[in-house]
Amino acid sequence: SYPGGVSSFRGVHYTMHHTGRGTKQKKVLLLITNGVDRHSKHTNYEELLRSVQQTEAVLYVVMLPGHPDERNRWEKARQQLLKLAQVTGGQAYFPISIDQVRATCGEIARDIRSQYILAYYSTNRARDSRFRTVRVEVKSPQGSGRLIVRTRAGYNKGLTE
């Protein structure tokens, strides 16, 4: 087995919730990792997935190639990190060289600078913390290029008020 490793699930869990205490509207976490969680004894993937859905932060993941001896673990981690990024409205990237990592970080920075924050008040007044699905549709102005919309799938009403 490849030596070393990190408690990436525990770290993401803590950091996503810590960013929620911030006063800025836009909250972003950039995670650069090999993706394989080795030491998160108190945070499993399913708990982490539920947890990040309850935060307001957006997760961007840059996953570096894993050790060749751990291809199966690396592929599983890739799928897990992709899902984590998607449920927060973020994105996951999988560069294979240092030059690609630099370019990816530049792309993420441009993406963050071009985001808009949308808000609305639900007509459903129940404060039961059930997950509420949200869908955002955008119509491109005539003559402009295709717009890309990345959003969360929804929110937990009782947890965001």
Coordinates of C-alpha atoms in Angstrom, one line a residue:
S1 CA 0.0 0.0 0.0
Y2 CA 1.1 3.5 -0.8
P3 CA 2.4 5.2 2.4
G4 CA 1.0 8.5 3.8
G5 CA -2.4 9.9 3.3
V6 CA -4.7 12.4 4.7
S7 CA -8.1 12.7 6.4
S8 CA -9.6 14.5 3.5
F9 CA -13.2 13.7 4.3
R10 CA -12.8 15.1 7.8
G11 CA -10.9 18.2 6.5
V12 CA -13.6 19.0 3.9
H13 CA -16.4 18.5 6.4
Y14 CA -14.7 20.9 8.9
T15 CA -13.7 23.5 6.3
M16 CA -17.1 23.6 4.5
H17 CA -18.8 24.3 7.8
H18 CA -16.2 26.8 8.9
T19 CA -16.7 28.8 5.7
G20 CA -20.4 29.1 6.6
R21 CA -19.5 31.3 9.5
G22 CA -18.0 33.9 7.1
T23 CA -19.8 37.2 6.4
K24 CA -19.2 37.2 2.6
Q25 CA -22.0 36.0 0.4
K26 CA -19.7 34.0 -1.8
K27 CA -18.0 31.0 0.0
V28 CA -15.7 28.8 -2.0
L29 CA -13.4 25.9 -1.0
L30 CA -10.6 24.8 -3.4
L31 CA -9.4 21.3 -2.5
I32 CA -6.3 20.0 -4.2
T33 CA -5.8 16.3 -3.3
N34 CA -4.9 12.9 -4.5
G35 CA -8.4 12.1 -3.5
V36 CA -7.9 8.9 -1.4
D37 CA -9.1 9.4 2.1
R38 CA -7.1 7.2 4.5
H39 CA -7.6 8.5 8.0
S40 CA -11.1 10.0 8.5
K41 CA -12.3 7.7 11.2
H42 CA -15.3 9.8 12.3
T43 CA -16.5 11.0 8.8
N44 CA -17.6 8.6 6.2
Y45 CA -18.5 9.6 2.6
E46 CA -22.3 9.4 3.0
E47 CA -22.1 11.7 6.1
L48 CA -19.9 14.1 4.2
L49 CA -22.2 14.2 1.2
R50 CA -25.2 15.1 3.4
S51 CA -23.1 17.6 5.3
V52 CA -21.9 19.5 2.3
Q53 CA -25.4 19.8 1.0
Q54 CA -26.3 21.7 4.1
T55 CA -23.6 24.3 3.7
E56 CA -23.6 27.5 1.5
A57 CA -20.0 26.9 0.3
V58 CA -19.1 25.8 -3.2
L59 CA -16.5 23.1 -3.5
Y60 CA -14.0 23.0 -6.4
V61 CA -11.8 19.9 -6.5
V62 CA -8.5 19.5 -8.3
M63 CA -7.6 15.8 -8.0
L64 CA -4.0 14.8 -8.8
P65 CA -3.2 11.4 -10.3
G66 CA -3.0 8.6 -7.8
H67 CA -0.3 6.1 -7.2
P68 CA -0.4 3.4 -9.9
D69 CA -0.7 0.6 -7.3
E70 CA -4.0 2.1 -6.0
R71 CA -5.9 2.6 -9.2
N72 CA -9.1 1.1 -7.8
R73 CA -9.1 3.4 -4.8
W74 CA -8.2 6.3 -6.9
E75 CA -11.1 5.7 -9.3
K76 CA -13.6 5.4 -6.4
A77 CA -12.2 8.7 -4.9
R78 CA -12.6 10.4 -8.3
Q79 CA -16.3 9.5 -8.4
Q80 CA -16.8 10.6 -4.8
L81 CA -15.1 14.0 -5.3
L82 CA -17.0 14.6 -8.5
K83 CA -20.3 14.1 -6.7
L84 CA -19.2 16.3 -3.7
A85 CA -18.4 19.1 -6.1
Q86 CA -21.6 18.8 -8.1
V87 CA -23.9 18.8 -5.1
T88 CA -22.4 22.1 -3.9
G89 CA -22.6 23.7 -7.4
G90 CA -18.9 23.4 -7.9
Q91 CA -16.8 21.4 -10.3
A92 CA -14.1 18.7 -10.2
Y93 CA -11.0 18.7 -12.4
F94 CA -8.6 15.9 -13.0
P95 CA -5.3 17.3 -14.5
I96 CA -2.4 14.9 -15.2
S97 CA 0.5 17.4 -15.1
I98 CA 1.7 20.4 -13.1
D99 CA 1.1 22.6 -16.1
Q100 CA -2.5 21.4 -16.2
V101 CA -2.9 22.1 -12.5
R102 CA -1.8 25.7 -13.0
A103 CA -4.2 26.1 -16.0
T104 CA -7.0 24.5 -14.0
C105 CA -6.5 26.8 -11.0
G106 CA -6.7 29.8 -13.4
E107 CA -9.9 28.4 -14.9
I108 CA -11.4 28.0 -11.4
A109 CA -10.5 31.6 -10.6
R110 CA -12.2 32.9 -13.7
D111 CA -15.2 30.8 -13.0
I112 CA -15.5 32.2 -9.4
R113 CA -15.2 35.8 -10.7
S114 CA -18.0 35.3 -13.3
Q115 CA -20.5 33.8 -10.9
Y116 CA -23.8 35.4 -9.8
I117 CA -25.6 34.8 -6.6
L118 CA -29.3 34.2 -6.8
A119 CA -31.8 34.2 -4.0
Y120 CA -35.5 33.8 -3.6
Y121 CA -38.1 33.4 -0.9
S122 CA -40.0 30.1 -0.9
T123 CA -43.8 30.2 -0.7
N124 CA -43.5 27.0 1.4
R125 CA -43.3 28.3 5.0
A126 CA -42.7 24.9 6.6
R127 CA -39.4 24.9 8.6
D128 CA -39.0 21.2 8.6
S129 CA -35.4 21.1 7.2
R130 CA -36.5 18.8 4.4
F131 CA -34.5 19.1 1.2
R132 CA -36.1 21.5 -1.3
T133 CA -35.3 21.1 -5.0
V134 CA -34.4 24.1 -7.0
R135 CA -34.0 24.4 -10.8
V136 CA -32.5 27.4 -12.6
E137 CA -33.0 28.0 -16.3
V138 CA -31.3 30.7 -18.3
K139 CA -32.1 31.9 -21.8
S140 CA -29.1 33.2 -23.8
P141 CA -29.5 36.6 -25.4
Q142 CA -29.8 36.3 -29.2
G143 CA -26.4 36.4 -30.8
S144 CA -24.5 35.4 -27.7
G145 CA -22.8 32.2 -27.0
R146 CA -24.1 29.3 -24.9
L147 CA -24.4 30.1 -21.2
I148 CA -23.3 27.5 -18.7
V149 CA -25.4 27.2 -15.5
R150 CA -24.1 25.2 -12.5
T151 CA -26.2 25.3 -9.4
R152 CA -27.0 23.2 -6.3
A153 CA -29.8 20.8 -6.7
G154 CA -31.6 22.5 -3.8
Y155 CA -31.2 23.4 -0.1
N156 CA -32.4 22.4 3.3
K157 CA -34.8 25.2 4.3
G158 CA -34.6 24.8 8.1
L159 CA -30.8 24.9 8.0
T160 CA -30.4 28.0 5.9
E161 CA -32.6 30.5 7.8

